[in-house]
Short mmCIF file of C-alpha atoms (C1' of nucleotides) in Angstrom, two decimals:
data_model
loop_
_atom_site.label_atom_id
_atom_site.label_comp_id
_atom_site.label_asym_id
_atom_site.label_seq_id
_atom_site.Cartn_x
_atom_site.Cartn_y
_atom_site.Cartn_z
CA MET A 1 -5.51 17.84 -20.77
CA PRO A 2 -2.20 17.72 -23.09
CA PRO A 3 -1.13 13.89 -23.17
CA SER A 4 2.98 15.12 -22.62
CA ARG A 5 1.38 16.45 -18.93
CA GLN A 6 3.19 13.83 -16.14
CA ARG A 7 1.59 13.68 -13.05
CA ASN A 8 3.75 13.64 -9.53
CA ALA A 9 2.76 10.15 -8.54
CA ASN A 10 3.50 9.91 -4.39
CA THR A 11 3.42 6.52 -4.75
CA GLU A 12 5.14 3.94 -2.95
CA SER A 13 8.48 3.47 -4.57
CA VAL A 14 8.64 7.20 -5.55
CA ASP A 15 8.40 7.84 -1.49
CA ASN A 16 11.30 4.80 -1.10
CA TYR A 17 13.24 6.12 -3.93
CA LEU A 18 13.07 9.62 -2.04
CA LYS A 19 14.15 8.27 0.93
CA ALA A 20 17.50 5.86 -0.73
CA ILE A 21 18.14 8.94 -1.44
CA LEU A 22 18.37 10.88 1.72
CA ALA A 23 20.53 8.46 3.71
CA LEU A 24 22.67 8.19 0.78
CA SER A 25 23.74 11.69 0.05
CA GLY A 26 24.21 12.11 3.36
CA PRO A 27 24.73 15.09 5.71
CA GLU A 28 26.88 16.79 3.08
CA GLU A 29 23.91 16.48 0.52
CA GLN A 30 26.32 14.85 -2.00
CA ARG A 31 25.71 13.55 -4.64
CA VAL A 32 24.04 10.37 -5.11
CA SER A 33 24.99 7.32 -7.43
CA SER A 34 22.83 5.12 -9.70
CA THR A 35 24.45 2.16 -8.29
CA SER A 36 24.74 3.26 -4.75
CA LEU A 37 20.42 3.97 -5.09
CA ALA A 38 20.43 -0.11 -6.91
CA ASP A 39 22.08 -1.37 -4.25
CA ARG A 40 20.36 -0.01 -1.38
CA LEU A 41 16.56 -0.39 -2.58
CA GLY A 42 17.43 -4.30 -4.16
CA VAL A 43 16.81 -3.38 -8.08
CA ALA A 44 18.48 -2.90 -11.47
CA PRO A 45 21.21 0.64 -12.34
CA ALA A 46 18.45 0.36 -15.50
CA SER A 47 15.53 0.71 -12.87
CA VAL A 48 17.44 3.17 -11.50
CA THR A 49 17.78 5.27 -14.38
CA ASN A 50 14.08 4.84 -15.19
CA MET A 51 12.82 6.63 -12.53
CA LEU A 52 15.19 9.24 -11.74
CA GLN A 53 14.46 10.57 -15.09
CA LYS A 54 10.82 10.16 -14.44
CA LEU A 55 10.92 11.86 -11.11
CA ALA A 56 13.05 15.06 -12.49
CA SER A 57 11.22 15.51 -15.03
CA SER A 58 7.73 15.89 -13.89
CA LEU A 59 5.48 18.92 -13.65
CA LEU A 60 7.38 19.44 -9.93
CA PRO A 61 10.32 18.26 -10.14
CA LEU A 62 11.39 15.81 -6.58
CA VAL A 63 15.05 15.12 -8.04
CA GLU A 64 17.80 17.04 -9.77
CA TYR A 65 19.57 14.83 -12.35
CA GLU A 66 21.72 15.10 -14.92
CA ARG A 67 22.93 12.12 -16.94
CA HIS A 68 26.14 10.54 -15.47
CA ARG A 69 26.56 12.80 -12.74
CA GLY A 70 24.24 11.29 -9.85
CA VAL A 71 21.33 13.28 -8.90
CA LEU A 72 20.19 14.71 -5.88
CA LEU A 73 16.89 15.66 -3.70
CA SER A 74 15.16 18.97 -5.03
CA ALA A 75 12.77 21.54 -2.59
CA ALA A 76 10.11 19.82 -2.89
CA GLY A 77 11.76 16.24 -2.87
CA LYS A 78 13.37 16.76 0.48
CA ARG A 79 10.32 17.74 1.76
CA ARG A 80 8.63 14.52 0.61
CA ALA A 81 11.20 12.31 2.22
CA LEU A 82 11.76 14.35 5.24
CA GLU A 83 7.64 13.74 5.48
CA VAL A 84 8.18 10.01 4.98
CA LEU A 85 10.99 9.41 7.93
CA ARG A 86 8.80 11.22 10.08
CA HIS A 87 5.85 8.45 9.51
CA HIS A 88 8.59 6.40 9.28
CA ARG A 89 10.04 6.74 13.20
CA LEU A 90 7.33 7.86 14.60
CA ILE A 91 5.44 4.99 13.33
CA GLU A 92 8.18 3.13 15.08
CA THR A 93 7.94 5.24 18.18
CA PHE A 94 4.52 4.21 18.34
CA LEU A 95 4.16 0.49 17.95
CA TYR A 96 7.11 0.46 20.66
CA GLU A 97 5.33 2.82 23.35
CA VAL A 98 2.03 2.04 22.72
CA LEU A 99 1.88 -1.18 20.90
CA ASP A 100 4.35 -3.71 22.95
CA TYR A 101 6.48 -4.31 19.48
CA PRO A 102 9.63 -5.93 20.41
CA LEU A 103 12.98 -3.46 19.48
CA GLU A 104 14.03 -5.63 16.58
CA GLU A 105 10.50 -5.85 14.92
CA VAL A 106 9.12 -2.46 14.36
CA HIS A 107 11.37 -1.36 11.61
CA GLU A 108 9.88 -3.98 9.04
CA GLU A 109 6.27 -2.59 10.25
CA ALA A 110 6.81 1.14 10.05
CA GLU A 111 8.29 0.08 6.62
CA ARG A 112 5.36 -1.03 5.19
CA LEU A 113 2.87 1.55 6.56
CA GLU A 114 4.79 4.71 6.57
CA HIS A 115 3.58 5.17 2.67
CA PHE A 116 0.23 4.71 3.93
CA ILE A 117 -1.30 6.32 7.15
CA SER A 118 -2.64 9.73 7.47
CA GLU A 119 -2.11 13.31 8.34
CA ARG A 120 -4.74 13.11 10.73
CA PHE A 121 -2.38 9.47 11.78
CA GLU A 122 0.53 11.30 11.94
CA GLU A 123 -0.89 14.06 13.65
CA ARG A 124 -2.79 11.66 16.16
CA ILE A 125 -0.08 9.50 17.32
CA ALA A 126 2.69 12.54 17.73
CA VAL A 127 -0.29 14.17 19.68
CA LYS A 128 -0.16 10.11 22.13
CA LEU A 129 3.57 10.52 22.22
CA GLY A 130 3.91 13.86 23.31
CA HIS A 131 5.51 14.69 20.54
CA PRO A 132 8.89 13.34 20.63
CA LYS A 133 12.41 13.95 19.46
CA PHE A 134 14.02 10.77 19.35
CA ASP A 135 12.14 7.19 17.91
CA PRO A 136 13.22 3.82 20.02
CA HIS A 137 16.50 3.06 17.81
CA GLY A 138 17.77 6.52 19.00
CA HIS A 139 16.80 8.64 15.62
CA CYS A 140 15.73 11.72 15.75
CA ILE A 141 12.45 12.20 14.34
CA PRO A 142 11.92 14.92 12.08
CA ALA A 143 9.94 17.90 13.19
CA MET A 144 6.59 18.95 10.45
CA ASP A 145 8.48 21.73 9.64
CA GLY A 146 10.79 19.35 7.92
CA LYS A 147 13.90 20.36 10.62
CA MET A 148 16.06 18.04 11.54
CA PRO A 149 18.95 18.54 13.97
CA LYS A 150 22.75 18.60 12.64
CA GLN A 151 23.92 14.23 14.16
CA ILE A 152 26.82 14.76 16.96
CA SER A 153 26.91 11.21 16.78
CA VAL A 154 30.10 9.25 15.41
CA PRO A 155 29.42 5.57 13.98
CA LEU A 156 31.80 3.10 16.88
CA THR A 157 34.15 2.05 14.03
CA ASP A 158 35.05 5.17 13.62
CA LEU A 159 36.74 5.82 16.84
CA ARG A 160 40.11 5.96 17.68
CA GLU A 161 41.08 6.65 21.28
CA GLN A 162 39.49 5.30 24.39
CA GLY A 163 36.68 6.50 27.10
CA THR A 164 34.24 6.38 28.74
CA PHE A 165 30.91 6.80 26.72
CA VAL A 166 27.07 7.03 25.41
CA VAL A 167 25.10 4.89 23.17
CA ASP A 168 23.06 6.80 20.54
CA SER A 169 21.74 5.07 18.72
CA VAL A 170 21.70 1.56 16.99
CA SER A 171 20.97 0.54 13.18
CA ASP A 172 17.50 -0.84 12.55
CA GLN A 173 18.59 -1.98 9.59
CA ASP A 174 18.78 -5.56 10.74
CA ALA A 175 17.03 -7.36 13.37
CA LEU A 176 19.05 -10.05 13.95
CA LEU A 177 22.47 -7.68 14.68
CA LEU A 178 19.61 -5.54 17.12
CA ARG A 179 19.11 -8.34 19.33
CA ARG A 180 21.92 -9.52 19.41
CA LEU A 181 23.44 -5.78 20.16
CA ARG A 182 20.31 -5.90 23.10
CA ALA A 183 20.96 -8.72 24.55
CA HIS A 184 24.47 -7.26 25.51
CA GLY A 185 23.10 -4.66 26.84
CA ILE A 186 23.57 -2.08 24.24
CA THR A 187 20.87 0.52 23.50
CA PRO A 188 20.10 3.93 23.23
CA GLY A 189 21.84 5.95 26.39
CA ALA A 190 23.74 2.60 27.40
CA ARG A 191 26.66 3.69 29.09
CA LEU A 192 29.98 2.16 27.44
CA GLN A 193 33.71 2.21 28.13
CA VAL A 194 35.63 1.29 25.14
CA ALA A 195 38.41 -0.26 26.64
CA SER A 196 40.42 -1.45 23.50
CA ARG A 197 39.72 -1.46 19.83
CA PRO A 198 41.92 -3.36 17.81
CA PRO A 199 41.55 -4.34 14.24
CA ASP A 200 37.89 -5.83 13.97
CA ASP A 201 37.40 -6.58 18.01
CA PHE A 202 35.82 -4.11 20.44
CA VAL A 203 36.92 -4.81 24.22
CA LEU A 204 34.03 -3.08 25.60
CA ARG A 205 32.26 -2.70 29.58
CA THR A 206 28.93 -1.79 30.39
CA SER A 207 27.24 -0.26 33.22
CA GLY A 208 26.48 -3.33 35.62
CA VAL A 209 28.02 -5.49 33.58
CA SER A 210 31.37 -6.61 35.59
CA LYS A 211 32.92 -9.05 32.46
CA ALA A 212 34.54 -7.49 29.64
CA LEU A 213 32.29 -7.57 26.36
CA HIS A 214 33.49 -8.28 22.66
CA LEU A 215 31.93 -7.13 19.53
CA SER A 216 32.44 -7.91 16.28
CA ARG A 217 33.00 -5.21 13.91
CA ASP A 218 29.43 -6.11 11.94
CA LEU A 219 28.24 -5.20 15.36
CA ALA A 220 30.12 -2.38 16.09
CA ALA A 221 29.01 -0.98 13.02
CA ALA A 222 25.08 -0.71 13.93
CA VAL A 223 26.04 1.54 16.72
CA ARG A 224 26.78 5.16 17.15
CA ILE A 225 28.08 6.87 20.35
CA ARG A 226 28.74 10.17 21.88
CA SER A 227 30.83 11.13 24.81
CA ALA A 228 29.26 10.85 28.22
CA HIS A 229 27.66 14.06 28.47
CA MET B 1 9.39 -23.26 -13.36
CA PRO B 2 5.96 -24.34 -15.69
CA PRO B 3 5.64 -21.12 -17.21
CA SER B 4 1.36 -21.18 -17.20
CA ARG B 5 2.02 -20.86 -13.22
CA GLN B 6 0.03 -18.39 -11.54
CA ARG B 7 0.68 -16.95 -8.11
CA ASN B 8 -1.64 -16.13 -6.05
CA ALA B 9 -0.93 -11.73 -5.25
CA ASN B 10 -2.66 -11.09 -2.37
CA THR B 11 -2.41 -7.68 -3.74
CA GLU B 12 -4.57 -4.96 -2.14
CA SER B 13 -6.77 -4.78 -5.33
CA VAL B 14 -7.07 -8.43 -4.66
CA ASP B 15 -8.30 -7.71 -1.38
CA ASN B 16 -10.64 -5.14 -2.83
CA TYR B 17 -12.42 -7.54 -5.19
CA LEU B 18 -12.59 -10.08 -2.33
CA LYS B 19 -14.42 -7.85 0.16
CA ALA B 20 -16.61 -6.40 -2.35
CA ILE B 21 -17.81 -10.21 -2.92
CA LEU B 22 -18.63 -11.04 0.90
CA ALA B 23 -20.49 -7.92 1.16
CA LEU B 24 -22.82 -8.48 -2.08
CA SER B 25 -23.45 -11.82 -2.00
CA GLY B 26 -24.86 -11.51 1.51
CA PRO B 27 -25.90 -13.56 4.08
CA GLU B 28 -27.65 -16.55 1.89
CA GLU B 29 -24.27 -16.63 -0.13
CA GLN B 30 -25.93 -16.17 -3.25
CA ARG B 31 -24.13 -15.67 -6.92
CA VAL B 32 -22.55 -12.17 -7.10
CA SER B 33 -22.95 -10.28 -10.66
CA SER B 34 -19.90 -8.58 -12.23
CA THR B 35 -21.73 -5.56 -12.78
CA SER B 36 -22.57 -5.53 -9.28
CA LEU B 37 -19.00 -6.04 -8.21
CA ALA B 38 -17.70 -3.60 -11.45
CA ASP B 39 -20.34 -0.63 -9.14
CA ARG B 40 -19.15 -1.37 -5.93
CA LEU B 41 -15.56 -0.83 -7.04
CA GLY B 42 -15.97 1.70 -9.55
CA VAL B 43 -14.03 -0.16 -12.32
CA ALA B 44 -15.64 -1.40 -15.52
CA PRO B 45 -17.06 -4.43 -15.99
CA ALA B 46 -14.43 -5.39 -18.19
CA SER B 47 -11.82 -5.22 -15.79
CA VAL B 48 -13.98 -7.21 -12.73
CA THR B 49 -14.38 -10.38 -15.76
CA ASN B 50 -10.66 -10.07 -15.62
CA MET B 51 -10.00 -10.28 -12.33
CA LEU B 52 -12.58 -12.87 -11.98
CA GLN B 53 -10.68 -15.26 -14.75
CA LYS B 54 -7.85 -14.63 -13.15
CA LEU B 55 -8.81 -15.34 -9.53
CA ALA B 56 -10.49 -18.24 -10.38
CA SER B 57 -7.41 -19.91 -12.13
CA SER B 58 -5.01 -19.67 -10.04
CA LEU B 59 -3.50 -22.13 -8.05
CA LEU B 60 -5.49 -22.20 -4.73
CA PRO B 61 -8.08 -20.66 -6.45
CA LEU B 62 -10.19 -17.60 -4.08
CA VAL B 63 -13.28 -17.41 -6.23
CA GLU B 64 -15.78 -19.97 -7.55
CA TYR B 65 -16.80 -18.44 -11.30
CA GLU B 66 -18.45 -19.30 -13.87
CA ARG B 67 -18.91 -17.23 -16.90
CA HIS B 68 -21.90 -15.48 -17.08
CA ARG B 69 -22.75 -16.64 -13.95
CA GLY B 70 -20.87 -14.72 -11.10
CA VAL B 71 -18.76 -15.63 -8.79
CA LEU B 72 -18.88 -16.60 -5.51
CA LEU B 73 -15.87 -16.57 -3.08
CA SER B 74 -13.66 -20.07 -1.87
CA ALA B 75 -13.68 -21.18 1.19
CA ALA B 76 -10.10 -19.62 0.93
CA GLY B 77 -11.30 -16.54 -0.64
CA LYS B 78 -13.74 -16.23 2.05
CA ARG B 79 -11.35 -16.86 4.97
CA ARG B 80 -8.65 -13.95 3.49
CA ALA B 81 -11.73 -11.89 3.30
CA LEU B 82 -12.89 -11.55 6.23
CA GLU B 83 -9.44 -11.46 7.34
CA VAL B 84 -9.18 -8.11 5.76
CA LEU B 85 -12.44 -7.25 6.91
CA ARG B 86 -11.36 -7.93 10.67
CA HIS B 87 -8.49 -5.43 9.90
CA HIS B 88 -10.40 -3.18 8.80
CA ARG B 89 -13.16 -3.27 11.81
CA LEU B 90 -10.71 -4.11 14.27
CA ILE B 91 -8.41 -1.23 12.87
CA GLU B 92 -11.92 1.35 13.42
CA THR B 93 -12.54 0.20 16.51
CA PHE B 94 -8.41 1.56 17.13
CA LEU B 95 -8.29 4.91 15.56
CA TYR B 96 -11.76 5.69 17.30
CA GLU B 97 -10.77 4.19 20.70
CA VAL B 98 -6.98 5.06 20.57
CA LEU B 99 -6.06 7.62 18.68
CA ASP B 100 -10.04 9.95 19.30
CA TYR B 101 -10.95 10.14 15.94
CA PRO B 102 -13.96 11.44 14.93
CA LEU B 103 -16.50 7.87 14.04
CA GLU B 104 -16.66 9.77 10.38
CA GLU B 105 -13.38 9.67 9.77
CA VAL B 106 -11.96 5.91 10.64
CA HIS B 107 -13.80 4.35 7.64
CA GLU B 108 -11.52 6.08 5.00
CA GLU B 109 -8.21 5.20 6.96
CA ALA B 110 -9.01 1.76 7.97
CA GLU B 111 -9.88 1.53 3.88
CA ARG B 112 -6.08 1.67 3.07
CA LEU B 113 -4.54 0.65 6.69
CA GLU B 114 -5.99 -3.23 6.41
CA HIS B 115 -3.85 -3.98 3.87
CA PHE B 116 -0.68 -3.62 5.18
CA ILE B 117 -1.17 -4.98 8.72
CA SER B 118 0.98 -7.20 10.25
CA GLU B 119 -0.85 -10.08 11.60
CA ARG B 120 1.31 -8.58 14.46
CA PHE B 121 -0.06 -5.53 14.28
CA GLU B 122 -4.04 -7.15 14.54
CA GLU B 123 -2.98 -8.99 17.54
CA ARG B 124 -1.38 -6.19 19.75
CA ILE B 125 -3.95 -3.91 18.54
CA ALA B 126 -7.01 -6.92 19.46
CA VAL B 127 -5.37 -7.36 22.81
CA LYS B 128 -5.19 -3.00 23.16
CA LEU B 129 -9.00 -3.22 22.65
CA GLY B 130 -9.98 -6.30 25.06
CA HIS B 131 -10.74 -8.42 21.90
CA PRO B 132 -13.79 -6.36 21.07
CA LYS B 133 -16.82 -8.24 19.35
CA PHE B 134 -18.04 -5.15 17.19
CA ASP B 135 -16.80 -2.08 16.21
CA PRO B 136 -17.13 1.51 16.66
CA HIS B 137 -20.63 1.27 13.73
CA GLY B 138 -22.04 -1.61 15.03
CA HIS B 139 -20.55 -4.22 13.22
CA CYS B 140 -20.04 -6.90 14.08
CA ILE B 141 -15.65 -7.94 14.02
CA PRO B 142 -15.15 -11.69 12.98
CA ALA B 143 -13.30 -13.55 14.95
CA MET B 144 -9.61 -14.89 14.41
CA ASP B 145 -11.27 -18.27 12.70
CA GLY B 146 -13.62 -16.28 10.95
CA LYS B 147 -16.89 -17.14 12.70
CA MET B 148 -19.15 -14.32 12.83
CA PRO B 149 -22.60 -14.48 14.19
CA LYS B 150 -25.89 -13.59 12.47
CA GLN B 151 -27.20 -10.35 11.61
CA ILE B 152 -30.03 -9.73 13.85
CA SER B 153 -30.51 -6.97 13.16
CA VAL B 154 -33.34 -4.97 9.66
CA PRO B 155 -32.42 -1.66 8.28
CA LEU B 156 -34.96 0.79 9.55
CA THR B 157 -36.54 1.23 5.78
CA ASP B 158 -37.55 -2.59 6.31
CA LEU B 159 -39.40 -2.04 9.06
CA ARG B 160 -43.15 -2.06 8.76
CA GLU B 161 -44.33 -1.83 12.51
CA GLN B 162 -44.21 1.54 14.70
CA GLY B 163 -42.51 0.66 18.60
CA THR B 164 -39.36 1.27 20.42
CA PHE B 165 -36.23 0.09 19.46
CA VAL B 166 -32.20 -0.32 19.50
CA VAL B 167 -29.93 1.20 16.60
CA ASP B 168 -27.33 -1.87 16.53
CA SER B 169 -25.69 -0.04 13.76
CA VAL B 170 -24.82 3.01 11.04
CA SER B 171 -23.60 2.76 7.70
CA ASP B 172 -19.59 3.66 7.72
CA GLN B 173 -19.78 3.82 3.29
CA ASP B 174 -20.43 7.92 3.92
CA ALA B 175 -19.09 10.24 6.08
CA LEU B 176 -21.51 12.97 5.50
CA LEU B 177 -24.41 11.25 5.86
CA LEU B 178 -22.63 9.54 9.20
CA ARG B 179 -21.43 13.31 10.96
CA ARG B 180 -25.73 13.87 10.06
CA LEU B 181 -26.98 11.07 11.57
CA ARG B 182 -24.75 11.36 14.71
CA ALA B 183 -25.98 15.26 15.02
CA HIS B 184 -29.56 13.40 15.44
CA GLY B 185 -28.02 11.28 18.07
CA ILE B 186 -28.18 8.31 15.93
CA THR B 187 -25.36 6.06 17.13
CA PRO B 188 -25.47 2.46 18.03
CA GLY B 189 -26.60 1.50 21.28
CA ALA B 190 -29.35 4.88 21.35
CA ARG B 191 -33.15 4.25 21.24
CA LEU B 192 -35.40 5.37 18.85
CA GLN B 193 -39.00 5.10 19.54
CA VAL B 194 -40.60 4.73 15.54
CA ALA B 195 -43.59 6.73 15.36
CA SER B 196 -44.88 6.14 11.78
CA ARG B 197 -43.19 5.71 8.78
CA PRO B 198 -44.58 7.75 5.52
CA PRO B 199 -43.15 6.60 2.21
CA ASP B 200 -39.77 8.76 2.15
CA ASP B 201 -40.30 10.18 6.01
CA PHE B 202 -39.21 8.42 8.88
CA VAL B 203 -40.94 10.54 11.97
CA LEU B 204 -38.68 8.94 15.47
CA ARG B 205 -38.58 9.99 18.82
CA THR B 206 -35.32 9.27 20.53
CA SER B 207 -34.38 9.56 24.06
CA GLY B 208 -33.92 12.57 26.11
CA VAL B 209 -35.13 14.91 23.06
CA SER B 210 -39.02 15.65 23.31
CA LYS B 211 -39.02 17.42 19.68
CA ALA B 212 -39.96 14.91 17.06
CA LEU B 213 -37.48 13.46 14.92
CA HIS B 214 -37.92 13.30 10.65
CA LEU B 215 -35.39 11.06 8.69
CA SER B 216 -34.82 11.34 4.77
CA ARG B 217 -34.47 7.70 3.17
CA ASP B 218 -31.38 8.33 2.52
CA LEU B 219 -30.40 9.14 5.86
CA ALA B 220 -32.74 5.97 7.50
CA ALA B 221 -31.49 3.31 4.42
CA ALA B 222 -28.18 3.81 6.61
CA VAL B 223 -29.43 2.96 10.02
CA ARG B 224 -29.80 -0.70 11.13
CA ILE B 225 -32.69 -2.05 14.09
CA ARG B 226 -32.88 -3.84 16.71
CA SER B 227 -36.21 -4.58 18.64
CA ALA B 228 -34.91 -2.89 22.44
CA HIS B 229 -34.33 -6.09 24.16
"C1'" DC C 1 -40.74 -18.27 -30.72
"C1'" DT C 2 -38.11 -14.48 -32.28
"C1'" DA C 3 -36.52 -10.06 -31.89
"C1'" DA C 4 -34.79 -6.57 -28.38
"C1'" DT C 5 -32.50 -5.27 -24.55
"C1'" DT C 6 -29.38 -6.21 -21.52
"C1'" DC C 7 -25.22 -7.77 -18.87
"C1'" DA C 8 -20.95 -10.47 -19.46
"C1'" DT C 9 -16.98 -11.08 -21.92
"C1'" DT C 10 -13.02 -11.35 -25.18
"C1'" DA C 11 -9.82 -8.40 -27.69
"C1'" DG C 12 -6.10 -5.28 -27.65
"C1'" DG C 13 -4.11 -1.11 -25.19
"C1'" DC C 14 -2.35 1.73 -21.72
"C1'" DG C 15 0.92 3.37 -17.75
"C1'" DC C 16 4.35 1.95 -13.60
"C1'" DG C 17 8.29 -0.46 -12.17
"C1'" DC C 18 10.65 -3.66 -12.79
"C1'" DC C 19 13.86 -6.91 -16.10
"C1'" DT C 20 18.01 -8.51 -19.04
"C1'" DA C 21 20.37 -7.09 -23.09
"C1'" DA C 22 23.65 -4.24 -25.88
"C1'" DA C 23 25.56 0.10 -26.29
"C1'" DT C 24 27.98 4.59 -24.88
"C1'" DA C 25 30.47 7.60 -21.11
"C1'" DT C 26 33.69 8.42 -18.03
"C1'" DG C 27 37.67 7.99 -14.67
"C1'" DG C 28 42.13 6.39 -13.81
"C1'" DC C 29 46.45 4.19 -15.85
"C1'" DG C 30 49.87 2.91 -18.85
"C1'" DC D 1 47.71 10.38 -24.89
"C1'" DG D 2 44.59 6.07 -25.77
"C1'" DC D 3 42.59 1.69 -23.81
"C1'" DC D 4 40.39 -0.58 -20.25
"C1'" DA D 5 36.81 -1.44 -16.50
"C1'" DT D 6 33.22 0.49 -14.52
"C1'" DA D 7 29.21 2.95 -14.32
"C1'" DT D 8 25.27 4.58 -16.94
"C1'" DT D 9 21.99 4.55 -19.75
"C1'" DT D 10 19.33 3.44 -23.74
"C1'" DA D 11 16.45 0.06 -26.28
"C1'" DG D 12 13.29 -3.88 -25.89
"C1'" DG D 13 9.43 -6.51 -23.01
"C1'" DC D 14 6.49 -8.40 -18.87
"C1'" DG D 15 3.23 -8.80 -15.32
"C1'" DC D 16 -0.57 -6.23 -12.96
"C1'" DG D 17 -4.70 -4.02 -12.93
"C1'" DC D 18 -7.17 -0.72 -14.89
"C1'" DC D 19 -9.51 1.23 -19.74
"C1'" DT D 20 -12.55 1.39 -24.28
"C1'" DA D 21 -14.93 -0.48 -28.28
"C1'" DA D 22 -16.69 -4.58 -30.46
"C1'" DT D 23 -18.54 -8.94 -30.27
"C1'" DG D 24 -21.32 -12.47 -28.50
"C1'" DA D 25 -24.62 -14.15 -24.21
"C1'" DA D 26 -28.79 -14.72 -21.68
"C1'" DT D 27 -33.46 -12.74 -20.42
"C1'" DT D 28 -37.48 -10.38 -21.11
"C1'" DA D 29 -41.12 -8.67 -23.90
"C1'" DG D 30 -43.97 -8.98 -27.66
#
DNA sequence: CTAATTCATTAGGCGCGCCTAAATATGGCG
DNA sequence: CGCCATATTTAGGCGCGCCTAATGAATTAG
């Protein structure tokens, strides 16, 4: 075995880098900076550089990386990232539907388990759940072939006009926030009348509740909406 | 923080050492040698010594260790080992009962996942399964408080007299072996007539099958039996 | 009771993923 | 255009869990 051989480590850490790049590069697949990765992953920027160099120079590179110019997923990297994302969202759905987890707690557990389940496990829970298309936060579950439909929703904070909307999805990043949203009846599928939106204060009405609802900016930022079909 | 502080790492590797010590020390809790641990874990003996020293000298030691005299679990170590064993066996039961895994495949998956599930996950699957006492191999599942009833079964290979018995449990260590046993109808609970046992050849009759069954030593070694109540 | 054999430990090293501190690009502004 | 602030990379180190080679302890055989 030649000494300079780099094996393609698919470790938990590698998975997390790939997921972060996928999330940060957005739908237009823009290059992602080291700093933003470092922020998101909670590691030092130097650690990011290190890892990116490793990922880029392996036999089957998972990223395309140029010094000082950010990073992008390679085809293989994207495949793996979507596989892990699929694991994550299937597990979330499973915890919610089958094991009766409260919505706020599915993310943390899925975040750990997504790296360790087998293909068989993935397939079995997908069957059990009837091949769901969305997780309980309203996020789309990538198909086995890695295809994902385009997002048509927008962040509530991007909204300019008033009107009636449907909650498309809620962020899974912050359990506390999520619980507060749920307490206000804001869960995927809920109907929402946006009455007005002065800066940093969102006045809403939800179905069945007469009183107006004020949402702070951080709460609103965790909600994506689409037009009431 | 004093520099010599050793944190009590509860990593996957530590868990595996604790499980191995639990298994090898047997019901009489005998001291376990470095070599037997090295064999079981598939690592070099030197690595074992290293780890044992670390485990023994942490703030809350997980093992009692004396140079050249082997190792034993401390109370804390035993607690953790039983917790992981409980995880393992609950997961196996879950995979078998809820996700319809074939019996031979539950072990490998459980072996990975046991280290990463939360207390909540453990509790939820236990509830879902109705707090089972045995896993699908026939092994007893430790209770939450770490209590385990004594084994009353004996290895088929230890048997001296003929007679009718019930299969208590089958080993989960070797998937191939397990599949061959299942093909012969030897699963926990099955009735077994032991007709004769010349060295290294076990002649059996199973319920419903008229033809005699010959088991090689390696197969027989994977079966534990008890008297047909 | 000594010698040989077997078992266990020490010593030193490696890859991984992280860190800090120091050096170096890049891009915007005066 | 050159300078500065910020972003990024390089250099050097650390703990973990593993390795091999060499040393040392325990046990068994003669």
